[in-house]
Amino acid sequence: MTNDKNDYLLGVSETELERLRFQHNVWKNVTDDFFTRLNVGNGWKCLDVGAGPGFVAMDLRERVGENGEVTVLEPSKYYLDWFRNDSAKRGWANIKFIEGTAEVALLPSEYFDFIFVRWVIGFVPDAEKFLLNILRSLKPGGIIALQDYQYEGLSLSPNSGAFQHAANAVRGYWRAGGGDPYVASRIPIIFRQQEIKLIEYKPNCLAGGPKSTVMEWAHKFFSTHFQAMVDIGVITQTEGDAMLADWLAHRENPDTMFFSPLVVDIAGVKPE
Ligand SMILES: C[S@@+](CC[C@H](N)C(=O)[O-])C[C@H]1O[C@@H](n2cnc3c(N)ncnc32)[C@H](O)[C@@H]1O
């Protein structure tokens, strides 16, 4: 771990940075399709909230071109510095960096054409406060888009062992960190209260066998986070060991099929 002051559930470290890179590649098509449907394009000013090391921001930059710009908002100095160095090496001039959290960051008023938030709002204790602050920086007519979990659907086939309790364990883990594993279903309610018009709501599930990248993605999580769940008291050591053993046995079984939890594309427009 780094000495980063960010204390969000999954932590900040070089290993986590590499996990985020892998995760980005596994889910990249899903995110790219979402951006394409929303027509994110040349010249747009974008805000990537909780950008991590900037893997989505890099893709956004490609879409908006030299005339557009991408601002990354991120509480981890470690991730921000990493992306700052990477952007400098590439000679990119249209990336801006803000260190802070979405709930309290000082952002320019009604400035952005597009605000994007992937796998962040599910970790925070007050999703409404989070959204209200960033919505102030969205232009009238601008789009806010999020991708996050409705933590259902996680499963392994054949489904007979301890892993069938894994979804519930992860939900407990998210809640123990102050987050909401069902945040995706709450966002349209907040949109309605804030008069944001919902224009997209699309659940996505990836599936694959033991050699698939989606199962490898899940392995990078479960191989360390079952123990983290034990360490914070969400599950017992016996339960954690049994879930991990079942997971590892499925990885050796060529007949296994893994289904990811639902990740929902959610987008809304701010009224003119
Ligand atoms: C799972 S990572 C996702 C990174 C990136 N959005 C992606 O999709 O690859 C969650 C990120 O949210 C950041 N984060 C946590 N709490 C936050 C908050 N309150 N406001 C903004 N970012 C936050 C973390 O530091 C971390 O970089």
XYZ file of N, CA and C and ligand atoms in Angstrom:
843
model
N 0.839 -1.200 0.000
C 0.000 0.000 0.000
C 0.875 1.252 0.000
N 0.362 2.305 -0.576
C 1.049 3.581 -0.475
C 0.608 4.248 0.828
N 1.198 5.405 1.130
C 0.755 6.143 2.311
C -0.362 7.111 1.965
N -1.040 6.847 0.863
C -2.063 7.750 0.391
C -3.155 7.935 1.431
N -3.640 9.195 1.572
C -4.652 9.462 2.597
C -6.038 8.929 2.214
N -6.204 8.607 0.919
C -7.476 8.060 0.456
C -7.743 6.725 1.160
N -8.904 6.615 1.827
C -9.163 5.390 2.578
C -10.355 4.634 2.012
N -10.581 4.738 0.710
C -11.754 4.051 0.171
C -11.503 2.535 0.159
N -12.597 1.777 0.101
C -12.572 0.351 0.414
C -11.462 -0.450 -0.262
N -11.249 -0.256 -1.550
C -10.305 -1.122 -2.268
C -8.855 -0.669 -2.151
N -8.629 0.495 -1.512
C -7.257 0.932 -1.272
C -6.571 1.460 -2.518
N -5.350 1.936 -2.311
C -4.569 2.528 -3.400
C -3.167 1.914 -3.333
N -2.741 1.268 -4.389
C -1.425 0.639 -4.418
C -1.070 0.344 -5.866
N 0.170 -0.056 -6.081
C 0.593 -0.411 -7.440
C -0.189 -1.638 -7.934
N -0.408 -2.600 -7.013
C -1.158 -3.811 -7.393
C -2.580 -3.443 -7.803
N -3.190 -2.544 -7.037
C -4.569 -2.128 -7.355
C -4.588 -1.349 -8.674
N -3.540 -0.551 -8.911
C -3.456 0.178 -10.182
C -3.440 -0.832 -11.354
N -2.664 -1.897 -11.214
C -2.594 -2.898 -12.291
C -3.923 -3.642 -12.424
N -4.609 -3.862 -11.276
C -5.927 -4.499 -11.343
C -6.907 -3.591 -12.094
N -6.821 -2.272 -11.831
C -7.704 -1.323 -12.522
C -7.425 -1.310 -14.022
N -6.141 -1.432 -14.388
C -5.793 -1.459 -15.822
C -6.424 -2.706 -16.485
N -6.269 -3.860 -15.811
C -6.818 -5.110 -16.340
C -8.337 -4.998 -16.453
N -8.943 -4.486 -15.380
C -10.401 -4.308 -15.336
C -10.870 -3.415 -16.488
N -10.116 -2.345 -16.706
C -10.480 -1.424 -17.783
C -10.513 -2.158 -19.125
N -9.502 -3.009 -19.362
C -9.453 -3.704 -20.647
C -10.593 -4.716 -20.791
N -10.966 -5.364 -19.681
C -12.052 -6.351 -19.740
C -13.384 -5.671 -20.060
N -13.615 -4.484 -19.472
C -14.910 -3.805 -19.613
C -14.895 -2.693 -20.657
N -13.762 -2.539 -21.352
C -13.588 -1.401 -22.269
C -14.679 -1.334 -23.346
N -15.029 -2.500 -23.933
C -16.045 -2.468 -25.002
C -17.390 -1.965 -24.481
N -17.712 -2.354 -23.242
C -18.988 -1.941 -22.652
C -18.999 -0.418 -22.487
N -17.901 0.118 -21.983
C -17.819 1.575 -21.776
C -17.762 2.310 -23.117
N -16.991 1.780 -24.062
C -16.895 2.423 -25.384
C -18.266 2.470 -26.068
N -19.023 1.362 -25.985
C -20.361 1.331 -26.617
C -21.267 2.389 -25.989
N -21.139 2.541 -24.680
C -21.956 3.537 -23.964
C -21.611 4.940 -24.478
N -20.315 5.238 -24.585
C -19.892 6.563 -25.083
C -20.381 6.777 -26.521
N -20.339 5.719 -27.312
C -20.779 5.852 -28.711
C -22.272 6.160 -28.765
N -23.061 5.459 -27.941
C -24.516 5.717 -27.940
C -24.818 7.138 -27.489
N -23.948 7.688 -26.624
C -24.176 9.050 -26.115
C -23.568 10.104 -27.034
N -22.924 9.657 -28.117
C -22.304 10.565 -29.097
C -21.217 11.458 -28.503
N -20.494 10.952 -27.504
C -19.392 11.756 -26.941
C -18.404 12.013 -28.072
N -18.113 13.275 -28.322
C -17.341 13.537 -29.539
C -16.459 14.767 -29.492
N -16.008 15.123 -30.666
C -14.997 16.162 -30.866
C -15.334 17.467 -30.127
N -14.362 17.972 -29.387
C -14.494 19.286 -28.765
C -15.183 19.301 -27.409
N -15.698 18.141 -26.950
C -16.426 18.133 -25.672
C -15.472 18.360 -24.505
N -16.005 19.046 -23.486
C -15.279 19.181 -22.218
C -15.831 18.135 -21.251
N -14.957 17.235 -20.797
C -15.400 16.099 -19.978
C -14.799 16.147 -18.581
N -15.562 15.634 -17.629
C -15.061 15.448 -16.266
C -15.156 13.966 -15.946
N -14.021 13.354 -15.590
C -14.010 11.949 -15.171
C -13.847 11.934 -13.652
N -14.912 11.529 -12.959
C -14.956 11.619 -11.493
C -14.476 10.308 -10.873
N -13.492 10.398 -9.971
C -12.915 9.181 -9.388
C -12.180 8.420 -10.477
N -11.349 9.153 -11.201
C -10.733 8.646 -12.437
C -9.674 7.578 -12.197
N -9.240 7.387 -10.929
C -8.147 6.444 -10.686
C -6.928 6.892 -11.472
N -6.194 5.945 -12.073
C -5.003 6.315 -12.856
C -5.320 6.810 -14.262
N -6.608 7.010 -14.579
C -6.943 7.704 -15.821
C -7.172 6.837 -17.049
N -7.452 5.550 -16.869
C -7.591 4.700 -18.057
C -8.808 5.096 -18.910
N -9.919 5.459 -18.267
C -11.082 5.929 -19.047
C -10.795 7.314 -19.619
N -10.133 8.143 -18.820
C -9.831 9.507 -19.284
C -9.007 9.468 -20.578
N -8.119 8.470 -20.687
C -7.318 8.338 -21.916
C -8.236 8.081 -23.117
N -9.237 7.214 -22.914
C -10.178 6.910 -24.010
C -11.053 8.122 -24.335
N -11.447 8.851 -23.289
C -12.269 10.051 -23.521
C -11.469 11.070 -24.327
N -10.195 11.217 -23.977
C -9.339 12.184 -24.684
C -9.283 11.863 -26.179
N -9.212 10.566 -26.474
C -9.163 10.173 -27.886
C -10.457 10.606 -28.596
N -11.583 10.478 -27.904
C -12.874 10.841 -28.519
C -13.029 12.344 -28.717
N -12.576 13.134 -27.736
C -12.852 14.579 -27.811
C -11.793 15.318 -28.635
N -10.651 14.650 -28.868
C -9.610 15.237 -29.723
C -8.900 16.425 -29.083
N -8.073 17.069 -29.891
C -7.253 18.184 -29.387
C -8.111 19.393 -29.016
N -9.291 19.528 -29.635
C -10.159 20.676 -29.334
C -10.935 20.518 -28.038
N -11.039 19.284 -27.570
C -11.762 19.044 -26.328
C -10.802 18.999 -25.154
N -11.366 18.726 -23.974
C -10.482 18.550 -22.814
C -11.105 17.568 -21.836
N -10.231 16.959 -21.049
C -10.677 16.011 -20.032
C -10.093 16.440 -18.696
N -10.989 16.651 -17.718
C -10.547 16.956 -16.361
C -10.729 15.701 -15.528
N -9.692 15.323 -14.779
C -9.842 14.177 -13.884
C -9.933 14.679 -12.449
N -10.922 14.153 -11.747
C -11.103 14.469 -10.330
C -10.834 13.181 -9.566
N -9.883 13.224 -8.644
C -9.481 11.980 -7.981
C -8.855 12.317 -6.616
N -9.270 11.630 -5.540
C -8.694 11.919 -4.225
C -7.291 11.342 -4.021
N -6.921 10.335 -4.799
C -5.615 9.701 -4.567
C -4.510 10.450 -5.301
N -3.579 11.004 -4.523
C -2.434 11.715 -5.098
C -1.563 10.735 -5.888
N -1.498 9.492 -5.410
C -0.696 8.466 -6.075
C -1.200 8.246 -7.518
N -2.525 8.082 -7.674
C -3.072 7.876 -9.016
C -2.937 9.148 -9.863
N -3.197 10.296 -9.232
C -3.102 11.552 -9.998
C -1.689 11.771 -10.508
N -0.688 11.555 -9.648
C 0.709 11.755 -10.066
C 1.080 10.783 -11.177
N 0.593 9.559 -11.043
C 0.885 8.548 -12.067
C 0.360 9.016 -13.428
N -0.883 9.523 -13.418
C -1.500 9.946 -14.688
C -0.870 11.240 -15.197
N -0.507 12.117 -14.268
C 0.164 13.375 -14.667
C 1.466 13.061 -15.401
N 2.250 12.140 -14.829
C 3.529 11.760 -15.465
C 3.288 11.110 -16.816
N 2.305 10.218 -16.858
C 2.013 9.511 -18.098
C 1.576 10.496 -19.193
N 0.724 11.463 -18.827
C 0.249 12.459 -19.800
C 1.404 13.339 -20.273
N 2.297 13.704 -19.332
C 3.438 14.552 -19.699
C 4.328 13.818 -20.703
N 4.558 12.524 -20.453
C 5.395 11.727 -21.365
C 4.786 11.686 -22.761
N 3.451 11.655 -22.831
C 2.768 11.595 -24.127
C 2.620 12.983 -24.752
N 2.970 14.021 -23.984
C 2.869 15.390 -24.508
C 1.437 15.890 -24.600
N 0.533 15.341 -23.763
C -0.866 15.758 -23.807
C -1.048 17.054 -23.036
N -1.652 18.046 -23.704
C -1.830 19.347 -23.043
C -3.267 19.560 -22.577
N -4.206 18.721 -23.014
C -5.619 19.004 -22.697
C -6.194 18.097 -21.610
N -5.343 17.694 -20.657
C -5.829 16.981 -19.476
C -5.629 17.904 -18.280
N -6.681 18.066 -17.472
C -6.568 18.864 -16.239
C -6.740 17.934 -15.039
N -6.128 18.308 -13.934
C -6.113 17.426 -12.765
C -6.652 18.157 -11.544
N -7.599 17.541 -10.849
C -8.100 18.107 -9.594
C -8.011 17.027 -8.519
N -7.314 17.345 -7.430
C -7.216 16.390 -6.324
C -8.365 16.678 -5.355
N -9.199 15.691 -5.101
C -10.304 15.906 -4.163
C -11.388 14.865 -4.343
N -12.416 14.981 -3.514
C -13.557 14.068 -3.614
C -14.735 14.795 -4.261
N -15.596 13.998 -4.866
C -16.734 14.566 -5.592
C -17.655 15.361 -4.673
N -17.768 14.934 -3.440
C -18.734 15.558 -2.524
C -18.401 17.015 -2.243
N -17.102 17.360 -2.208
C -16.723 18.707 -1.767
C -15.792 19.441 -2.730
N -15.393 18.817 -3.824
C -14.427 19.464 -4.733
C -14.992 20.774 -5.271
N -14.117 21.770 -5.421
C -14.520 23.035 -6.049
C -14.375 22.851 -7.552
N -15.517 22.900 -8.238
C -15.508 22.655 -9.686
C -16.063 23.880 -10.398
N -15.642 24.116 -11.631
C -16.190 25.269 -12.362
C -17.697 25.093 -12.574
N -18.424 26.210 -12.492
C -19.882 26.144 -12.577
C -20.348 25.970 -14.032
N -21.288 25.051 -14.267
C -21.923 24.816 -15.589
C -20.896 24.836 -16.720
N -19.874 24.040 -16.572
C -18.724 24.072 -17.480
C -18.654 22.849 -18.407
N -18.990 21.664 -17.881
C -18.719 20.433 -18.627
C -19.895 20.033 -19.531
N -19.540 19.487 -20.716
C -20.544 18.900 -21.607
C -20.894 17.490 -21.153
N -19.931 16.856 -20.464
C -20.088 15.435 -20.142
C -19.382 15.127 -18.822
N -20.120 14.485 -17.925
C -19.520 14.031 -16.664
C -19.666 12.519 -16.613
N -18.562 11.845 -16.307
C -18.580 10.378 -16.278
C -18.085 9.866 -14.932
N -18.750 8.819 -14.431
C -18.425 8.267 -13.099
C -18.528 6.745 -13.180
N -17.404 6.043 -13.185
C -17.468 4.576 -13.272
C -16.878 3.935 -12.026
N -17.665 3.089 -11.378
C -17.240 2.332 -10.193
C -16.705 3.243 -9.091
N -17.441 4.303 -8.795
C -17.052 5.206 -7.702
C -18.230 5.433 -6.751
N -19.386 5.783 -7.298
C -20.503 6.213 -6.440
C -21.011 5.067 -5.547
N -20.773 3.824 -5.948
C -21.180 2.685 -5.119
C -20.369 2.549 -3.843
N -19.253 3.265 -3.752
C -18.390 3.174 -2.570
C -18.672 4.258 -1.534
N -19.471 5.266 -1.897
C -19.552 6.439 -1.009
C -20.791 6.372 -0.111
N -20.729 6.994 1.074
C -21.858 6.895 2.007
C -23.061 7.752 1.620
N -22.845 8.806 0.817
C -23.959 9.705 0.505
C -23.957 10.000 -1.004
N -24.659 9.144 -1.739
C -24.662 9.245 -3.210
C -25.296 10.564 -3.670
N -26.258 11.049 -2.903
C -26.965 12.269 -3.285
C -26.030 13.480 -3.197
N -25.309 13.582 -2.078
C -24.357 14.688 -1.896
C -23.300 14.663 -3.012
N -22.839 13.448 -3.318
C -21.843 13.223 -4.368
C -22.364 13.793 -5.697
N -23.616 13.408 -6.047
C -24.157 13.828 -7.340
C -24.471 15.324 -7.383
N -25.009 15.827 -6.285
C -25.415 17.241 -6.280
C -24.228 18.161 -6.556
N -23.097 17.877 -5.930
C -21.935 18.755 -6.133
C -21.435 18.704 -7.574
N -21.347 17.494 -8.150
C -20.801 17.442 -9.518
C -21.817 17.952 -10.547
N -23.115 17.798 -10.239
C -24.133 18.273 -11.199
C -24.074 19.785 -11.404
N -23.618 20.504 -10.379
C -23.498 21.970 -10.520
C -22.505 22.345 -11.621
N -21.570 21.435 -11.903
C -20.549 21.772 -12.907
C -20.954 21.330 -14.318
N -22.150 20.712 -14.442
C -22.627 20.278 -15.762
C -23.375 21.417 -16.449
N -23.048 21.645 -17.739
C -23.757 22.679 -18.520
C -25.225 22.301 -18.677
N -26.145 23.263 -18.766
C -27.500 22.933 -19.194
C -27.422 22.231 -20.555
N -28.137 21.126 -20.696
C -28.059 20.339 -21.931
C -26.942 19.311 -21.909
N -26.070 19.370 -20.885
C -24.962 18.408 -20.773
C -25.435 17.055 -20.256
N -24.573 16.055 -20.423
C -24.927 14.670 -20.054
C -24.100 14.205 -18.859
N -24.778 13.582 -17.891
C -24.062 12.878 -16.819
C -24.264 11.382 -17.044
N -23.168 10.626 -16.986
C -23.252 9.184 -17.232
C -22.490 8.435 -16.157
N -23.078 7.331 -15.704
C -22.444 6.525 -14.661
C -22.479 5.058 -15.060
N -21.493 4.315 -14.589
C -21.552 2.856 -14.699
C -21.252 2.308 -13.307
N -22.199 1.549 -12.782
C -21.944 0.959 -11.458
C -22.826 -0.263 -11.256
N -22.585 -0.915 -10.107
C -23.223 -2.205 -9.862
C -24.665 -2.111 -9.394
N -25.445 -3.082 -9.871
C -26.640 -3.562 -9.206
C -26.186 -4.978 -8.855
N -25.735 -5.182 -7.581
C -24.932 -6.381 -7.311
C -25.772 -7.652 -7.270
N -26.289 -8.011 -8.444
C -27.036 -9.240 -8.674
C -26.390 -9.934 -9.859
N -26.578 -11.238 -9.913
C -26.156 -11.959 -11.112
C -24.834 -12.690 -10.952
N -24.010 -12.282 -9.986
C -22.719 -12.960 -9.797
C -22.975 -14.434 -9.534
N -22.399 -15.295 -10.377
C -22.607 -16.728 -10.134
C -21.627 -17.574 -10.925
N -21.499 -18.814 -10.455
C -20.684 -19.811 -11.109
C -21.566 -20.997 -11.435
N -21.328 -21.570 -12.596
C -22.011 -22.810 -12.942
C -20.915 -23.853 -13.228
N -20.994 -25.086 -12.759
C -22.013 -25.648 -11.876
C -22.042 -24.934 -10.511
N -23.274 -24.705 -10.031
C -23.461 -23.892 -8.832
C -23.881 -24.776 -7.665
N -22.884 -25.284 -6.933
C -23.267 -26.186 -5.836
C -22.526 -25.879 -4.543
N -21.408 -25.128 -4.631
C -20.557 -24.976 -3.451
C -20.710 -23.645 -2.748
N -19.699 -23.336 -1.938
C -19.756 -22.161 -1.058
C -19.787 -20.840 -1.829
N -19.325 -20.837 -3.087
C -19.293 -19.570 -3.834
C -20.690 -18.990 -4.040
N -21.714 -19.829 -3.878
C -23.066 -19.257 -4.063
C -23.384 -18.199 -2.997
N -22.561 -18.127 -1.947
C -22.763 -17.075 -0.930
C -21.896 -15.835 -1.197
N -21.121 -15.883 -2.300
C -20.149 -14.805 -2.542
C -20.825 -13.450 -2.791
N -21.938 -13.440 -3.546
C -22.588 -12.156 -3.850
C -23.015 -11.470 -2.559
N -23.555 -12.259 -1.645
C -23.991 -11.679 -0.378
C -22.801 -11.154 0.431
N -21.688 -11.898 0.369
C -20.482 -11.458 1.078
C -19.980 -10.126 0.510
N -19.977 -10.010 -0.809
C -19.501 -8.756 -1.427
C -20.436 -7.603 -1.062
N -21.736 -7.880 -1.054
C -22.682 -6.815 -0.668
C -22.390 -6.330 0.753
N -22.072 -7.275 1.639
C -21.724 -6.905 3.017
C -20.429 -6.106 3.069
N -19.493 -6.483 2.211
C -18.190 -5.803 2.139
C -18.383 -4.349 1.704
N -19.192 -4.155 0.657
C -19.460 -2.789 0.157
C -20.100 -1.954 1.284
N -21.088 -2.567 1.953
C -21.806 -1.828 3.008
C -20.876 -1.511 4.173
N -19.978 -2.432 4.506
C -19.046 -2.195 5.619
C -18.138 -1.002 5.310
N -17.871 -0.765 4.027
C -17.050 0.389 3.629
C -17.886 1.658 3.478
N -19.181 1.585 3.796
C -20.049 2.768 3.711
C -20.775 2.884 2.379
N -20.582 1.918 1.493
C -21.164 2.018 0.147
C -22.482 1.283 0.008
N -22.979 1.237 -1.244
C -24.280 0.644 -1.534
C -24.136 -0.267 -2.756
N -24.261 -1.605 -2.556
C -24.100 -2.524 -3.692
C -25.251 -2.433 -4.699
N -26.321 -1.708 -4.346
C -27.460 -1.537 -5.259
C -27.590 -0.080 -5.696
N -26.466 0.631 -5.730
C -26.530 2.058 -6.032
C -27.173 2.323 -7.399
N -26.993 1.402 -8.346
C -27.499 1.637 -9.708
C -29.011 1.850 -9.720
N -29.707 1.186 -8.806
C -31.168 1.339 -8.814
C -31.606 2.623 -8.120
N -30.707 3.256 -7.371
C -31.088 4.499 -6.666
C -30.840 5.751 -7.518
N -29.949 5.637 -8.487
C -29.557 6.838 -9.246
C -30.732 7.474 -10.017
N -31.598 6.674 -10.662
C -32.733 7.314 -11.355
C -33.629 8.111 -10.395
N -33.699 7.687 -9.142
C -34.529 8.408 -8.162
C -33.897 9.781 -7.890
N -32.577 9.778 -7.719
C -31.875 11.065 -7.476
C -31.980 11.944 -8.717
N -31.863 11.342 -9.888
C -32.019 12.112 -11.135
C -33.380 12.812 -11.135
N -34.434 12.043 -10.818
C -35.788 12.625 -10.874
C -35.906 13.791 -9.896
N -35.349 13.587 -8.678
C -35.426 14.661 -7.676
C -34.683 15.915 -8.151
N -33.632 15.726 -8.937
C -32.822 16.860 -9.410
C -33.232 17.325 -10.810
N -34.328 16.789 -11.301
C -34.848 17.138 -12.627
C -33.858 16.831 -13.748
N -33.122 15.749 -13.569
C -32.249 15.247 -14.643
C -33.069 14.220 -15.425
N -33.116 14.388 -16.756
C -33.948 13.471 -17.562
C -33.149 12.197 -17.885
N -33.679 11.058 -17.444
C -33.008 9.775 -17.689
C -33.094 9.434 -19.181
N -31.930 9.215 -19.827
C -31.970 8.901 -21.270
C -31.413 7.508 -21.572
N -30.745 6.885 -20.599
C -30.192 5.542 -20.814
C -30.242 4.764 -19.510
N -30.646 3.495 -19.582
C -30.552 2.614 -18.410
C -30.393 1.200 -18.943
N -29.151 0.719 -18.947
C -28.887 -0.558 -19.630
C -27.974 -1.446 -18.782
N -28.500 -2.567 -18.292
C -27.651 -3.484 -17.520
C -26.742 -4.304 -18.430
N -25.523 -4.568 -17.946
C -24.573 -5.383 -18.701
C -24.072 -6.518 -17.811
N -23.950 -7.715 -18.418
C -23.347 -8.851 -17.720
C -22.335 -9.458 -18.671
N -21.128 -9.740 -18.169
C -20.151 -10.474 -18.978
C -20.073 -11.895 -18.444
N -19.796 -12.834 -19.307
C -19.698 -14.225 -18.873
C -18.582 -14.921 -19.639
N -17.996 -15.948 -19.009
C -16.944 -16.704 -19.690
C -16.450 -17.851 -18.838
N -15.688 -18.741 -19.476
C -15.149 -19.920 -18.804
C -13.823 -19.626 -18.114
N -13.173 -20.710 -17.629
C -11.955 -20.540 -16.820
C -10.817 -19.780 -17.507
N -10.774 -19.810 -18.831
C -9.675 -19.118 -19.523
C -10.070 -17.705 -19.965
N -11.289 -17.276 -19.648
C -11.765 -15.970 -20.135
C -11.171 -14.820 -19.334
N -11.092 -13.665 -19.975
C -10.573 -12.494 -19.259
C -11.534 -12.060 -18.151
N -12.843 -12.304 -18.326
C -13.779 -11.867 -17.280
C -13.594 -12.709 -16.014
N -13.275 -13.999 -16.207
C -13.046 -14.824 -15.008
C -11.708 -14.453 -14.363
N -10.738 -14.092 -15.186
C -9.438 -13.652 -14.648
C -9.612 -12.340 -13.873
N -10.460 -11.459 -14.403
C -10.776 -10.192 -13.706
C -11.341 -10.490 -12.320
N -12.306 -11.406 -12.269
C -12.922 -11.746 -10.979
C -11.886 -12.394 -10.059
N -10.985 -13.194 -10.634
C -9.954 -13.847 -9.814
C -9.069 -12.815 -9.120
N -8.725 -11.762 -9.854
C -7.859 -10.730 -9.254
C -8.556 -10.105 -8.046
N -9.861 -10.077 -8.049
C -10.610 -9.542 -6.905
C -10.733 -10.598 -5.796
N -11.277 -11.761 -6.133
C -11.586 -12.732 -5.075
C -10.335 -13.317 -4.424
N -9.232 -13.416 -5.169
C -8.036 -14.031 -4.593
C -7.467 -13.208 -3.447
N -7.779 -11.933 -3.375
C -7.314 -11.148 -2.220
C -8.469 -10.648 -1.355
N -9.620 -10.386 -1.954
C -10.666 -9.691 -1.182
C -11.534 -10.602 -0.318
N -11.555 -11.928 -0.568
C -12.238 -12.786 0.422
C -11.533 -12.628 1.762
N -10.183 -12.624 1.725
C -9.446 -12.489 2.993
C -9.679 -11.105 3.613
N -9.772 -10.074 2.762
C -10.046 -8.732 3.298
C -11.420 -8.697 3.977
N -12.378 -9.435 3.413
C -13.724 -9.499 4.032
C -13.650 -10.191 5.387
N -12.812 -11.227 5.466
C -12.605 -11.912 6.757
C -11.970 -10.929 7.745
N -10.959 -10.216 7.288
C -10.187 -9.338 8.180
C -11.053 -8.239 8.794
N -12.090 -7.793 8.033
C -12.931 -6.738 8.628
C -14.213 -7.305 9.242
N -14.327 -8.631 9.269
C -15.419 -9.265 10.004
C -16.728 -9.406 9.241
N -16.676 -9.291 7.897
C -17.905 -9.434 7.103
C -18.276 -10.917 6.960
N -17.244 -11.773 6.878
C -17.457 -13.229 6.840
C -16.443 -13.869 7.783
N -16.686 -15.121 8.147
C -15.729 -15.817 9.028
C -14.590 -16.378 8.176
N -13.492 -16.748 8.855
C -12.356 -17.355 8.147
C -12.802 -18.645 7.440
N -13.623 -19.424 8.132
C -14.096 -20.695 7.541
C -14.895 -20.420 6.261
N -15.771 -19.397 6.313
C -16.574 -19.060 5.124
C -15.668 -18.555 3.996
N -14.727 -17.679 4.347
C -13.820 -17.126 3.337
C -12.997 -18.229 2.681
N -12.474 -19.136 3.497
C -11.655 -20.237 2.954
C -12.487 -21.131 2.041
N -13.729 -21.386 2.455
C -14.594 -22.273 1.652
C -14.952 -21.613 0.315
N -15.234 -20.304 0.332
C -15.584 -19.611 -0.927
C -14.382 -19.592 -1.863
N -13.213 -19.324 -1.299
C -12.009 -19.286 -2.142
C -11.712 -20.670 -2.723
N -11.841 -21.712 -1.881
C -11.558 -23.075 -2.367
C -12.531 -23.434 -3.502
N -13.802 -23.079 -3.351
C -14.801 -23.379 -4.389
C -14.458 -22.621 -5.678
N -14.074 -21.341 -5.511
C -13.686 -20.520 -6.666
C -12.493 -21.158 -7.394
N -11.468 -21.552 -6.633
C -10.254 -22.119 -7.243
C -10.566 -23.452 -7.937
N -11.453 -24.240 -7.345
C -11.828 -25.513 -7.981
C -12.543 -25.251 -9.312
N -13.398 -24.235 -9.349
C -14.087 -23.894 -10.610
C -13.103 -23.420 -11.669
N -12.046 -22.761 -11.239
C -11.027 -22.304 -12.207
C -10.330 -23.485 -12.902
N -10.329 -24.639 -12.226
C -9.686 -25.831 -12.807
C -10.661 -26.678 -13.620
N -11.938 -26.324 -13.572
C -12.960 -27.151 -14.225
C -13.324 -26.553 -15.592
N -13.006 -27.281 -16.686
C -13.281 -26.710 -18.025
C -14.764 -26.478 -18.298
N -15.647 -27.089 -17.492
C -17.098 -26.922 -17.702
C -17.648 -25.677 -17.001
N -16.789 -24.942 -16.281
C -17.272 -23.779 -15.536
C -17.738 -22.667 -16.458
N -18.815 -22.004 -16.054
C -19.206 -20.737 -16.676
C -19.412 -19.719 -15.553
N -18.746 -18.565 -15.716
C -18.825 -17.502 -14.707
C -19.670 -16.356 -15.249
N -20.536 -15.808 -14.398
C -21.347 -14.636 -14.763
C -20.981 -13.485 -13.840
N -20.707 -12.333 -14.444
C -20.349 -11.146 -13.641
C -21.594 -10.576 -12.970
N -21.395 -9.754 -11.914
C -22.538 -8.979 -11.416
C -22.942 -7.946 -12.471
N -24.165 -7.464 -12.359
C -24.662 -6.473 -13.326
C -23.957 -5.133 -13.146
N -23.493 -4.586 -14.250
C -22.961 -3.218 -14.274
C -23.923 -2.420 -15.158
N -24.498 -1.373 -14.600
C -25.562 -0.665 -15.327
C -25.052 0.655 -15.906
N -25.330 0.848 -17.204
C -25.080 2.150 -17.856
C -26.258 3.057 -17.518
N -25.975 4.203 -16.943
C -27.053 5.138 -16.562
C -26.657 6.524 -17.077
N -27.548 7.171 -17.816
C -27.221 8.521 -18.287
C -28.435 9.426 -18.210
N -28.166 10.704 -17.944
C -29.238 11.686 -17.879
C -28.780 13.026 -18.444
N -29.765 13.852 -18.810
C -29.476 15.179 -19.377
C -29.984 16.250 -18.421
N -29.154 17.292 -18.250
C -29.575 18.443 -17.421
C -30.450 19.348 -18.273
N -31.592 19.784 -17.755
C -32.466 20.624 -18.587
C -31.796 21.930 -19.004
N -32.160 22.416 -20.202
C -31.596 23.699 -20.726
C -32.159 24.857 -19.909
C -12.671 1.260 -8.488
S -11.775 2.748 -8.774
C -12.405 3.201 -10.373
C -11.454 4.057 -11.167
C -11.969 4.501 -12.539
N -13.209 5.254 -12.419
C -12.168 3.322 -13.461
O -13.311 3.053 -13.821
O -11.166 2.690 -13.836
C -12.542 3.931 -7.686
C -11.839 5.276 -7.660
O -12.690 6.217 -6.996
C -11.895 7.062 -6.191
N -12.780 7.605 -5.141
C -13.137 7.051 -3.969
N -13.971 7.858 -3.274
C -14.167 8.958 -4.052
C -14.938 10.163 -3.902
N -15.661 10.378 -2.799
N -14.884 11.101 -4.888
C -14.157 10.879 -6.007
N -13.410 9.748 -6.192
C -13.415 8.812 -5.237
C -10.794 6.152 -5.675
O -9.670 6.865 -5.207
C -10.518 5.299 -6.907
O -9.528 5.867 -7.705
